[in-house]
């Protein structure tokens, strides 16, 4: 019994309940939110510490033996994703202290964030497919409410699409699960992994594999299921978008990588070329959509899609290096992307607008923000020495090693377009002069005072709450770049555990160690 | 029985997809509910229909008596029904609020495109 494994689920649950009970007191809600986030971070770090030596922690809930009861399993992949969840959760919670308005906080913003984090952690922890479905739903219902919290008309419109697509995806997941159970008689990942690879001509297994692919594909915004994402992600307040972009699509990617490297490996001659096409098309459509956008949050939303394509290279190439690179990339992109959304939130807070042509001149008025944006953007585009470079390097190298030259070329070309669209934000938002400042012969003093009038001043404590989490995330992407060797040791081991599930099966089902 | 349920879930699916492809918000919800029910029926059918006794160990016996029905698919469906009940309650409120805010029941017009 290793009770530490329930901590990432239990801590946000307790925090959500407590902050519901104390909803009249803003101060109590805020302290609970921050303490809960820190508690999650602590538990995630200790779980990673336990998993770092390559061992797999298992908790049999209710002490039911493995294939019958539900198990929570932490291998390195899960531990890394949990740490990512905790880091992004805490960063967004701190940011929200300043960025979320009072009405939204009154209507339960912080409890919902905790419920969302609980759902995400549960999805990363569970070793059972139906339990994964349940955690998906926990996460989804929290995300639905977060998306519409505030009740603005455009939020409602975005939510209709988001909810519809996710309900469809859930129905497909459910059917896939049902067929899989009907065929194999188990939904435990370890027993499924043990049965996998035995029967390539199995229709029920293939149908459920395709249903899982579509369902997780919708959740991860994979081509051709991505269109709901840019349509709904820019409508809620920025911290919510940042949380979604950092975590929700990554849960889809996690589920894809988990199932298609451990369970559905019976016909890789069919799935690998399929993932090659999906990865390439996701990268291309995402980045082309991004280049065409004139609004910062929509642009970044399209980039989420494009980055999902990179993470799929892991399954498309399907070698240890590719999977390791994909895990590293998922960690990197969640952090860098969340940081970029937090920059957009700051811009929105001081300028009241994120349409590129309406704003400008932030280089002069907010130099620190500009520096942080530049670091995150360069990291996302994949320039050394940041984490994005090493992530893309591993993926491209894996592609070249496996002879997927076209895929590698697409990955590189999309990298260039990513850089281009980041430079577009840089030019429009930071570099060019503020278009609303009076031009021409107006005196310097009146120009700057007019520009200053459009800038909503932030109190110094609010600015600290905006900048601190942002700076921490940017620092993390820099550290991940500098210490890439150490991180890759973890992701290599995580990829090995996925590709050789014997250890996982032994840990969950017992048997000779 | 198996064939009948398979056809029934197929019909539910078809009706659900047809309703989703309409432009009306209300039909969208109904279509999703149909598909949810179809999914539950598929689990039920895939779990195996044996017309057997419930999986309860009889008084004094040490083992289950064959044939017994597999309780797990039923537990799965029960969970799925509860979850979908919550989700659809939320979705109904969502479309009601959307309708109140925009006065539109047409998905295309809601999107800013004229029908």
Coordinates of C-alpha atoms in Angstrom, one line a residue:
Chain A
X1 CA 0.0 0.0 0.0
X2 CA 1.4 3.3 -1.1
X3 CA -1.0 5.9 0.0
X4 CA 1.0 8.7 -1.5
X5 CA -0.5 7.8 -4.9
X6 CA -3.9 9.2 -3.9
X7 CA -2.5 12.5 -2.7
X8 CA -2.7 14.2 -6.2
X9 CA -6.4 13.3 -6.3
X10 CA -7.2 13.9 -2.6
X11 CA -5.5 17.2 -2.2
X12 CA -7.5 19.1 -4.9
X13 CA -10.7 17.3 -3.8
X14 CA -10.2 18.5 -0.2
X15 CA -9.2 22.0 -1.5
X16 CA -12.3 22.1 -3.7
X17 CA -14.7 21.1 -0.9
X18 CA -13.1 23.5 1.6
X19 CA -13.2 26.4 -0.7
X20 CA -16.9 25.6 -1.6
X21 CA -17.7 25.6 2.1
X22 CA -15.8 28.9 2.7
X23 CA -17.1 30.5 -0.5
X24 CA -18.2 33.7 1.3
X25 CA -14.6 34.5 2.3
X26 CA -12.4 35.6 -0.6
X27 CA -9.3 35.5 1.6
X28 CA -9.9 31.9 2.7
X29 CA -10.6 30.8 -0.9
X30 CA -7.4 32.3 -2.1
X31 CA -5.2 30.8 0.6
X32 CA -6.8 27.4 0.1
X33 CA -6.2 27.6 -3.6
X34 CA -2.5 28.4 -3.2
X35 CA -2.0 25.9 -0.4
X36 CA -3.8 23.2 -2.4
X37 CA -1.6 24.0 -5.4
X38 CA 1.5 23.8 -3.3
X39 CA 0.3 20.5 -1.8
X40 CA -0.2 19.0 -5.2
X41 CA 3.3 20.1 -6.3
X42 CA 4.8 18.5 -3.2
X43 CA 3.0 15.3 -3.7
X44 CA 3.9 15.3 -7.4
X45 CA 7.6 15.9 -6.6
X46 CA 7.7 13.0 -4.1
X47 CA 6.0 10.7 -6.6
X48 CA 8.5 11.6 -9.2
X49 CA 11.2 11.0 -6.7
X50 CA 9.8 7.6 -6.0
X51 CA 9.5 6.8 -9.7
X52 CA 12.8 8.2 -10.7
X53 CA 14.7 5.0 -10.1
X54 CA 12.6 3.2 -12.7
X55 CA 10.3 1.5 -10.2
X56 CA 6.5 1.4 -10.7
X57 CA 4.3 2.4 -7.7
X58 CA 0.9 0.7 -7.5
X59 CA -2.0 1.3 -5.2
X60 CA -4.8 -1.3 -5.2
X61 CA -7.9 0.7 -4.1
X62 CA -9.8 -1.1 -1.5
X63 CA -7.1 -3.7 -1.6
X64 CA -8.9 -5.6 -4.3
X65 CA -6.5 -7.8 -6.3
X66 CA -5.4 -6.2 -9.6
X67 CA -7.5 -7.1 -12.6
X68 CA -10.7 -6.9 -10.5
X69 CA -10.3 -3.8 -8.5
X70 CA -9.2 -0.4 -9.7
X71 CA -5.5 0.3 -9.5
X72 CA -3.6 3.6 -9.4
X73 CA -0.3 3.3 -11.1
X74 CA 2.6 5.7 -11.2
X75 CA 5.4 5.0 -13.7
X76 CA 7.8 7.7 -14.9
X77 CA 5.4 8.9 -17.7
X78 CA 2.6 9.4 -15.2
X79 CA 4.9 11.0 -12.6
X80 CA 6.2 13.5 -15.1
X81 CA 2.7 14.4 -16.3
X82 CA 1.6 14.8 -12.7
X83 CA 4.5 17.1 -12.0
X84 CA 3.5 19.1 -15.1
X85 CA -0.1 19.3 -13.9
X86 CA 1.0 20.5 -10.5
X87 CA 3.4 23.1 -11.9
X88 CA 0.8 24.5 -14.3
X89 CA -2.0 24.3 -11.8
X90 CA 0.0 26.3 -9.2
X91 CA 1.2 28.9 -11.8
X92 CA -2.4 29.5 -13.0
X93 CA -3.8 29.6 -9.5
X94 CA -1.3 32.3 -8.5
X95 CA -1.9 34.2 -11.7
X96 CA -5.7 33.9 -11.2
X97 CA -5.4 35.7 -7.8
X98 CA -5.0 38.9 -9.8
X99 CA -6.5 38.1 -13.2
X100 CA -9.9 36.6 -12.4
X101 CA -12.6 39.2 -11.5
X102 CA -14.6 39.1 -8.3
X103 CA -17.9 37.9 -9.8
X104 CA -16.2 34.8 -11.3
X105 CA -14.5 34.1 -8.0
X106 CA -17.7 34.4 -6.2
X107 CA -19.3 31.8 -8.4
X108 CA -16.8 29.2 -7.6
X109 CA -13.8 29.7 -9.9
X110 CA -11.2 28.3 -7.5
X111 CA -13.2 25.1 -6.5
X112 CA -13.7 24.4 -10.2
X113 CA -10.0 24.8 -10.9
X114 CA -9.3 22.2 -8.1
X115 CA -11.9 19.8 -9.6
X116 CA -10.3 20.2 -13.0
X117 CA -6.8 19.4 -11.5
X118 CA -8.3 16.4 -9.7
X119 CA -9.7 15.1 -12.9
X120 CA -6.4 15.6 -14.8
X121 CA -4.4 13.9 -12.0
X122 CA -6.8 11.0 -11.9
X123 CA -6.5 10.5 -15.6
X124 CA -2.7 10.4 -15.3
X125 CA -2.8 8.0 -12.3
X126 CA -5.4 5.4 -13.2
X127 CA -4.5 2.0 -14.5
X128 CA -8.0 1.1 -15.7
X129 CA -9.7 2.2 -18.9
X130 CA -13.2 2.7 -17.5
X131 CA -11.7 4.6 -14.6
X132 CA -9.9 6.8 -17.2
X133 CA -13.3 7.5 -18.7
X134 CA -14.7 8.6 -15.3
X135 CA -11.7 10.9 -14.7
X136 CA -12.2 12.4 -18.2
X137 CA -15.7 13.2 -17.3
X138 CA -14.7 14.8 -14.0
X139 CA -12.2 16.9 -15.9
X140 CA -14.7 17.8 -18.6
X141 CA -17.6 18.9 -16.4
X142 CA -15.2 21.2 -14.5
X143 CA -13.9 22.5 -17.8
X144 CA -17.4 23.1 -19.1
X145 CA -18.3 25.2 -16.2
X146 CA -15.0 27.1 -16.3
X147 CA -15.6 27.8 -19.9
X148 CA -19.0 29.4 -19.4
X149 CA -18.3 31.0 -16.0
X150 CA -19.2 34.6 -16.5
X151 CA -22.0 33.8 -19.0
X152 CA -20.9 36.2 -21.8
X153 CA -22.6 35.4 -25.1
X154 CA -19.5 34.5 -26.9
X155 CA -18.5 32.2 -24.1
X156 CA -21.8 30.4 -24.4
X157 CA -21.4 30.0 -28.2
X158 CA -17.9 28.6 -27.8
X159 CA -19.1 26.3 -25.1
X160 CA -21.9 24.8 -27.3
X161 CA -19.3 23.5 -29.7
X162 CA -16.9 22.4 -27.0
X163 CA -19.5 20.5 -25.1
X164 CA -21.0 18.8 -28.2
X165 CA -17.6 17.6 -29.4
X166 CA -16.6 16.4 -26.0
X167 CA -19.8 14.5 -25.4
X168 CA -19.4 12.8 -28.8
X169 CA -15.9 11.9 -27.9
X170 CA -17.0 10.5 -24.6
X171 CA -19.7 8.4 -26.3
X172 CA -17.1 7.0 -28.6
X173 CA -14.7 6.3 -25.7
X174 CA -17.5 4.5 -24.0
X175 CA -18.4 2.3 -27.0
X176 CA -14.7 1.5 -27.5
X177 CA -14.4 0.5 -23.8
X178 CA -17.5 -1.7 -24.1
X179 CA -16.3 -3.5 -27.2
X180 CA -12.9 -4.0 -25.6
X181 CA -14.5 -5.5 -22.5
X182 CA -16.7 -7.7 -24.5
X183 CA -13.7 -9.1 -26.4
X184 CA -11.1 -9.3 -23.6
X185 CA -13.1 -9.4 -20.4
X186 CA -10.8 -6.9 -18.7
X187 CA -10.3 -3.1 -18.7
X188 CA -7.2 -3.2 -16.6
X189 CA -4.3 -1.7 -18.7
X190 CA -1.8 -4.2 -17.4
X191 CA -4.0 -7.2 -18.4
X192 CA -4.8 -5.6 -21.7
X193 CA -1.1 -5.1 -22.3
X194 CA -0.5 -8.7 -21.5
X195 CA -3.2 -9.8 -24.1
X196 CA -2.1 -7.4 -26.7
X197 CA -0.1 -8.4 -29.7
X198 CA -1.7 -11.8 -29.9
X199 CA -4.4 -11.3 -32.5
X200 CA -3.9 -8.9 -35.4
X201 CA -7.0 -10.0 -37.3
X202 CA -9.4 -9.2 -34.4
X203 CA -12.3 -7.0 -35.6
X204 CA -13.6 -6.0 -32.2
X205 CA -10.1 -5.0 -31.1
X206 CA -9.6 -3.0 -34.3
X207 CA -12.9 -1.2 -34.0
X208 CA -12.3 -0.2 -30.4
X209 CA -8.8 1.0 -31.3
X210 CA -10.2 3.2 -34.0
X211 CA -12.9 4.5 -31.6
X212 CA -10.2 5.3 -29.0
X213 CA -8.2 7.0 -31.7
X214 CA -11.1 9.2 -32.7
X215 CA -12.1 9.9 -29.1
X216 CA -8.7 10.8 -27.8
X217 CA -8.0 12.6 -31.1
X218 CA -11.0 14.9 -30.4
X219 CA -9.8 15.6 -26.9
X220 CA -6.2 16.2 -28.0
X221 CA -7.4 18.3 -31.1
X222 CA -5.7 16.1 -33.6
X223 CA -6.4 16.7 -37.4
X224 CA -9.2 16.4 -38.6
X225 CA -10.9 16.8 -35.2
X226 CA -9.2 20.1 -34.1
X227 CA -11.7 22.7 -35.3
X228 CA -13.5 23.0 -32.0
X229 CA -10.4 24.2 -30.2
X230 CA -9.6 27.5 -31.8
X231 CA -13.3 28.3 -31.8
X232 CA -13.7 27.9 -28.1
X233 CA -10.3 28.4 -26.4
X234 CA -10.2 32.2 -26.9
X235 CA -13.5 32.9 -25.2
X236 CA -13.0 32.4 -21.5
X237 CA -10.7 34.5 -19.3
X238 CA -7.1 34.0 -20.1
X239 CA -6.1 32.0 -17.0
X240 CA -8.8 29.4 -17.9
X241 CA -7.4 29.2 -21.5
X242 CA -3.9 28.8 -20.1
X243 CA -5.0 26.0 -17.9
X244 CA -6.9 24.3 -20.7
X245 CA -4.0 24.7 -23.2
X246 CA -1.5 23.4 -20.7
X247 CA -3.5 20.4 -19.5
X248 CA -6.6 19.3 -21.4
X249 CA -5.1 18.5 -24.8
X250 CA -2.2 16.9 -23.0
X251 CA -4.5 14.4 -21.3
X252 CA -5.7 13.4 -24.8
X253 CA -2.1 13.0 -25.9
X254 CA -1.3 11.0 -22.8
X255 CA -4.2 8.7 -23.3
X256 CA -3.2 8.2 -27.0
X257 CA 0.4 7.4 -26.1
X258 CA -0.6 5.1 -23.2
X259 CA -3.1 3.1 -25.2
X260 CA -1.3 2.9 -28.5
X261 CA 2.0 2.0 -27.0
X262 CA 0.8 -0.5 -24.5
X263 CA -2.6 -2.0 -25.6
X264 CA -3.1 -1.5 -29.3
X265 CA 0.2 -2.7 -30.6
X266 CA -1.1 -5.7 -32.5
X267 CA -1.0 -4.0 -35.9
X268 CA 1.7 -1.3 -36.0
X269 CA 2.1 -1.7 -39.7
X270 CA -1.4 0.0 -40.0
X271 CA -1.3 2.4 -37.1
X272 CA 2.2 3.9 -37.7
X273 CA 1.6 5.3 -41.2
X274 CA -1.8 6.5 -40.0
X275 CA -0.1 8.5 -37.2
X276 CA 2.5 9.8 -39.7
X277 CA -0.3 11.4 -41.7
X278 CA -2.2 12.6 -38.6
X279 CA 1.0 14.1 -37.2
X280 CA 2.0 15.9 -40.4
X281 CA -1.5 17.2 -41.1
X282 CA -2.0 18.4 -37.5
X283 CA 1.3 20.3 -37.6
X284 CA 0.6 21.9 -40.9
X285 CA -3.0 22.9 -40.5
X286 CA -2.4 24.2 -37.0
X287 CA 0.5 26.4 -38.0
X288 CA -1.1 27.7 -41.2
X289 CA -4.2 28.6 -39.2
X290 CA -2.0 30.4 -36.7
X291 CA -0.1 32.4 -39.3
X292 CA -3.4 33.7 -40.6
X293 CA -4.8 35.0 -37.3
X294 CA -4.8 38.6 -36.3
X295 CA -5.7 38.1 -32.6
X296 CA -3.2 36.9 -30.1
X297 CA -5.3 34.3 -28.2
X298 CA -6.7 32.8 -31.5
X299 CA -3.2 32.6 -32.9
X300 CA -1.9 30.9 -29.8
X301 CA -4.9 28.5 -29.9
X302 CA -4.0 27.4 -33.4
X303 CA -0.5 26.8 -32.2
X304 CA -1.8 24.3 -29.6
X305 CA -3.1 22.2 -32.5
X306 CA 0.2 22.5 -34.4
X307 CA 2.2 21.4 -31.3
X308 CA -0.1 18.4 -30.8
X309 CA 1.2 17.2 -34.2
X310 CA 4.7 17.2 -32.9
X311 CA 3.7 15.1 -29.9
X312 CA 2.1 12.6 -32.3
X313 CA 5.5 12.1 -34.0
X314 CA 6.3 9.8 -31.0
X315 CA 3.6 7.4 -32.1
X316 CA 4.2 7.9 -35.8
X317 CA 7.9 6.9 -35.6
X318 CA 7.4 4.6 -32.6
X319 CA 11.0 4.1 -31.5
X320 CA 12.2 4.6 -27.9
X321 CA 13.9 7.9 -29.0
X322 CA 10.7 9.2 -30.7
X323 CA 8.5 8.4 -27.7
X324 CA 11.0 9.9 -25.3
X325 CA 11.2 13.0 -27.5
X326 CA 7.4 13.2 -27.6
X327 CA 7.1 13.0 -23.8
X328 CA 9.8 15.7 -23.5
X329 CA 8.0 17.7 -26.1
X330 CA 4.7 17.4 -24.3
X331 CA 6.3 18.7 -21.0
X332 CA 8.0 21.5 -22.9
X333 CA 5.1 22.7 -24.9
X334 CA 2.6 22.7 -22.0
X335 CA 5.0 25.0 -20.0
X336 CA 5.9 27.3 -22.9
X337 CA 2.3 27.5 -24.2
X338 CA 0.9 28.3 -20.8
X339 CA 3.6 31.0 -20.4
X340 CA 2.6 32.5 -23.7
X341 CA -1.1 32.6 -22.8
X342 CA -0.2 34.2 -19.5
X343 CA 1.6 36.9 -21.5
X344 CA -1.6 37.4 -23.5
X345 CA -3.5 37.8 -20.3
X346 CA -1.1 40.5 -19.1
X347 CA -1.5 42.3 -22.4
X348 CA -5.3 42.1 -22.2
X349 CA -5.1 43.4 -18.6
X350 CA -3.1 46.5 -19.4
X351 CA -4.5 47.3 -22.9
X352 CA -8.0 45.8 -22.8
X353 CA -7.5 44.2 -26.2
X354 CA -5.4 41.4 -27.8
X355 CA -6.1 42.2 -31.5
X356 CA -2.7 42.6 -33.0
X357 CA -3.3 45.7 -35.0
X358 CA -4.9 47.6 -32.1
X359 CA -2.0 47.3 -29.7
X360 CA 1.7 48.0 -29.7
X361 CA 4.6 49.5 -27.9
X362 CA 4.7 47.1 -25.0
X363 CA 8.5 46.9 -25.4
X364 CA 8.7 50.4 -24.0
X365 CA 5.9 50.2 -21.4
X366 CA 6.5 46.7 -20.1
X367 CA 10.1 45.6 -20.8
X368 CA 10.1 42.7 -18.4
X369 CA 7.0 41.2 -20.0
X370 CA 8.6 41.6 -23.4
X371 CA 11.7 39.7 -22.2
X372 CA 9.6 36.9 -20.8
X373 CA 7.5 36.7 -24.0
X374 CA 10.6 36.6 -26.2
X375 CA 12.1 33.7 -24.1
X376 CA 8.9 31.7 -24.2
X377 CA 8.3 32.4 -27.9
X378 CA 11.9 31.4 -28.9
X379 CA 11.6 28.3 -26.9
X380 CA 8.3 27.4 -28.6
X381 CA 9.8 28.0 -32.0
X382 CA 12.6 25.6 -31.1
X383 CA 15.8 27.7 -31.0
X384 CA 18.7 26.6 -28.8
X385 CA 19.4 26.6 -25.9
X386 CA 15.8 26.3 -24.8
X387 CA 13.7 23.2 -24.2
X388 CA 11.9 23.5 -27.5
X389 CA 15.1 23.0 -29.4
X390 CA 16.0 19.7 -27.7
X391 CA 12.4 18.5 -27.9
X392 CA 12.3 19.0 -31.7
X393 CA 15.9 17.8 -32.1
X394 CA 15.0 14.5 -30.6
X395 CA 11.8 14.1 -32.6
X396 CA 13.5 15.1 -35.9
X397 CA 16.4 12.8 -35.2
X398 CA 14.1 9.9 -34.4
X399 CA 12.2 10.6 -37.6
X400 CA 15.4 10.6 -39.7
X401 CA 16.8 7.5 -38.0
X402 CA 13.6 5.7 -38.9
X403 CA 13.6 6.9 -42.5
X404 CA 10.6 9.2 -42.1
X405 CA 12.2 11.9 -44.1
X406 CA 9.0 13.7 -45.1
X407 CA 7.7 13.8 -41.6
X408 CA 11.1 15.2 -40.4
X409 CA 11.0 17.8 -43.1
X410 CA 7.4 18.8 -42.2
X411 CA 8.5 19.2 -38.6
X412 CA 11.3 21.5 -39.5
X413 CA 9.2 23.6 -41.9
X414 CA 6.5 24.0 -39.3
X415 CA 9.2 25.1 -36.9
X416 CA 10.1 27.9 -39.2
X417 CA 6.4 29.0 -39.6
X418 CA 6.1 28.8 -35.8
X419 CA 9.0 31.2 -35.5
X420 CA 7.3 33.4 -38.2
X421 CA 4.1 33.7 -36.3
X422 CA 5.8 34.3 -33.0
X423 CA 7.7 37.2 -34.7
X424 CA 4.4 38.5 -35.9
X425 CA 3.2 38.8 -32.3
X426 CA 6.6 40.3 -31.4
X427 CA 6.4 42.9 -34.2
X428 CA 2.8 43.9 -33.6
X429 CA 2.5 43.8 -29.9
X430 CA 5.9 44.7 -28.6
X431 CA 8.0 46.3 -31.3
X432 CA 5.8 48.7 -33.2
X433 CA 4.6 51.9 -31.7
X434 CA 1.2 52.0 -30.0
X435 CA -1.2 52.8 -32.9
X436 CA -3.5 54.7 -30.6
X437 CA -0.8 57.1 -29.5
X438 CA -1.3 60.4 -31.5
X439 CA 1.0 60.4 -34.4
X440 CA 2.7 63.2 -36.3
X441 CA 3.6 66.6 -34.8
X442 CA 2.0 66.1 -31.4
X443 CA 4.6 66.8 -28.8
X444 CA 6.4 64.0 -27.1
X445 CA 4.8 64.8 -23.7
X446 CA 1.2 64.6 -24.9
X447 CA 1.9 61.5 -26.9
X448 CA 3.3 59.6 -24.0
X449 CA 0.5 60.9 -21.7
X450 CA -2.2 59.7 -24.2
X451 CA -0.5 56.4 -24.5
X452 CA -0.3 56.2 -20.7
X453 CA -4.0 56.9 -20.4
X454 CA -4.8 53.8 -22.5
X455 CA -2.6 51.7 -20.3
X456 CA -4.6 50.5 -17.3
X457 CA -2.2 50.8 -14.4
X458 CA -1.8 47.6 -12.4
X459 CA -1.1 47.9 -8.7
X460 CA 2.3 46.6 -7.9
X461 CA 0.9 43.6 -6.0
X462 CA -1.2 42.7 -9.1
X463 CA 1.8 43.0 -11.3
X464 CA 3.8 40.7 -9.1
X465 CA 1.0 38.1 -9.2
X466 CA 1.0 38.4 -13.0
X467 CA 4.7 38.3 -13.5
X468 CA 5.8 35.8 -10.8
X469 CA 4.1 32.6 -12.3
X470 CA 5.0 33.7 -15.8
X471 CA 8.6 34.1 -14.8
X472 CA 8.7 30.8 -13.1
X473 CA 7.3 29.0 -16.2
X474 CA 9.8 30.7 -18.4
X475 CA 12.6 29.9 -16.0
X476 CA 11.5 26.3 -16.1
X477 CA 11.6 26.1 -19.9
X478 CA 15.2 27.6 -19.8
X479 CA 16.2 25.0 -17.1
X480 CA 14.6 22.2 -19.1
X481 CA 16.8 23.3 -22.0
X482 CA 20.0 23.7 -20.0
X483 CA 19.5 20.4 -18.1
X484 CA 18.1 18.6 -21.1
X485 CA 20.4 15.6 -20.4
X486 CA 18.8 15.0 -17.0
X487 CA 15.2 15.4 -18.3
X488 CA 16.0 13.1 -21.2
X489 CA 17.2 10.4 -18.8
X490 CA 13.7 10.4 -17.3
X491 CA 11.8 10.5 -20.5
X492 CA 14.0 7.8 -22.0
X493 CA 13.2 5.6 -19.1
X494 CA 9.5 6.5 -19.4
X495 CA 9.5 5.5 -23.1
X496 CA 11.2 2.2 -22.3
X497 CA 8.5 1.5 -19.7
X498 CA 5.9 2.1 -22.3
X499 CA 7.4 0.0 -25.0
X500 CA 8.4 -2.9 -22.7
X501 CA 5.3 -3.2 -20.5
X502 CA 6.5 -6.3 -18.8
X503 CA 7.6 -4.3 -15.8
X504 CA 4.2 -2.5 -15.6
X505 CA 2.4 -5.8 -15.9
X506 CA 4.5 -7.4 -13.1
X507 CA 4.0 -4.4 -10.9
X508 CA 0.2 -4.3 -11.3
X509 CA -0.7 -8.0 -11.5
X510 CA 2.0 -9.3 -9.2
X511 CA 4.1 -12.3 -10.1
X512 CA 7.9 -12.9 -10.1
X513 CA 9.7 -9.7 -9.6
Chain B
X1 CA -32.0 -10.8 -28.6
X2 CA -28.4 -9.8 -29.4
X3 CA -29.4 -9.0 -33.0
X4 CA -32.4 -7.0 -31.9
X5 CA -30.3 -4.9 -29.5
X6 CA -27.6 -4.4 -32.2
X7 CA -30.3 -3.2 -34.6
X8 CA -31.8 -1.0 -31.9
X9 CA -28.5 0.7 -31.1
X10 CA -27.8 1.1 -34.8
X11 CA -31.1 2.9 -35.2
X12 CA -30.5 5.1 -32.2
X13 CA -27.1 6.0 -33.6
X14 CA -28.5 6.9 -37.0
X15 CA -31.3 9.0 -35.4
X16 CA -28.7 10.7 -33.2
X17 CA -26.4 11.5 -36.0
X18 CA -29.3 12.8 -38.1
X19 CA -30.4 15.0 -35.3
X20 CA -26.9 16.4 -34.6
X21 CA -26.6 17.4 -38.3
X22 CA -29.7 19.6 -38.0
X23 CA -29.0 23.2 -37.2
X24 CA -31.4 23.5 -34.2
X25 CA -29.8 23.6 -30.8
X26 CA -32.6 21.5 -29.2
X27 CA -32.2 18.8 -31.8
X28 CA -28.5 18.8 -31.2
X29 CA -29.1 17.9 -27.5
X30 CA -31.6 15.2 -28.4
X31 CA -29.2 13.7 -30.9
X32 CA -26.4 13.6 -28.3
X33 CA -28.8 11.9 -25.8
X34 CA -29.7 9.3 -28.4
X35 CA -26.0 8.6 -29.1
X36 CA -25.4 8.3 -25.3
X37 CA -28.1 5.7 -25.0
X38 CA -26.9 3.8 -28.0
X39 CA -23.4 3.7 -26.4
X40 CA -24.9 2.2 -23.3
X41 CA -26.8 -0.4 -25.3
X42 CA -23.6 -1.3 -27.1
X43 CA -21.8 -2.0 -23.8
X44 CA -24.7 -4.0 -22.6
X45 CA -24.8 -6.1 -25.7
X46 CA -21.0 -6.5 -26.0
X47 CA -20.8 -7.6 -22.4
X48 CA -22.7 -10.7 -23.4
X49 CA -26.4 -11.5 -23.1
X50 CA -26.8 -14.9 -21.5
X51 CA -30.3 -14.6 -20.0
X52 CA -28.6 -15.9 -16.8
X53 CA -29.0 -15.5 -13.1
X54 CA -27.7 -12.5 -11.2
X55 CA -24.1 -12.9 -9.9
X56 CA -25.1 -13.5 -6.3
X57 CA -23.7 -16.4 -4.4
X58 CA -26.6 -18.5 -3.1
X59 CA -27.3 -19.0 0.6
X60 CA -24.9 -21.7 1.9
X61 CA -23.1 -22.1 -1.5
X62 CA -19.4 -21.5 -1.8
X63 CA -19.4 -20.6 -5.5
X64 CA -21.5 -18.9 -8.1
X65 CA -23.9 -21.1 -9.9
X66 CA -23.4 -21.3 -13.7
X67 CA -24.7 -19.6 -15.8
X68 CA -24.5 -16.2 -14.2
X69 CA -24.6 -12.8 -15.8
X70 CA -21.5 -10.6 -15.8
X71 CA -22.2 -7.7 -13.4
X72 CA -19.4 -5.5 -14.7
X73 CA -21.0 -4.2 -17.9
X74 CA -24.1 -3.3 -15.9
X75 CA -21.9 -1.4 -13.4
X76 CA -20.2 0.4 -16.2
X77 CA -23.5 1.4 -17.8
X78 CA -24.9 2.5 -14.4
X79 CA -21.9 4.8 -14.0
X80 CA -22.1 6.0 -17.5
X81 CA -25.9 6.8 -17.1
X82 CA -25.2 8.8 -13.9
X83 CA -22.4 10.7 -15.6
X84 CA -24.4 11.5 -18.7
X85 CA -27.3 12.6 -16.6
X86 CA -25.1 15.2 -15.0
X87 CA -23.6 16.3 -18.3
X88 CA -26.9 16.6 -20.1
X89 CA -28.5 18.5 -17.2
X90 CA -25.6 21.0 -17.7
X91 CA -25.9 21.0 -21.4
X92 CA -29.7 21.7 -21.3
X93 CA -29.0 24.7 -19.0
X94 CA -26.3 25.8 -21.4
X95 CA -28.5 25.9 -24.5
X96 CA -31.3 27.5 -22.5
X97 CA -28.8 30.3 -21.5
X98 CA -27.5 30.5 -25.0
X99 CA -31.0 30.8 -26.4
X100 CA -31.9 33.5 -23.8
X101 CA -28.7 35.4 -24.5
X102 CA -28.9 35.3 -28.3
X103 CA -32.6 34.5 -29.1
X104 CA -31.4 32.0 -31.7
X105 CA -32.0 28.3 -32.0
X106 CA -29.9 28.0 -35.2
X107 CA -26.3 26.9 -34.9
X108 CA -25.3 28.6 -38.1
X109 CA -26.8 31.9 -37.2
X110 CA -25.3 31.6 -33.8
X111 CA -21.9 31.3 -35.5
X112 CA -22.5 34.6 -37.3
X113 CA -23.3 32.9 -40.6
X114 CA -26.7 33.5 -42.2
X115 CA -28.6 30.3 -42.8

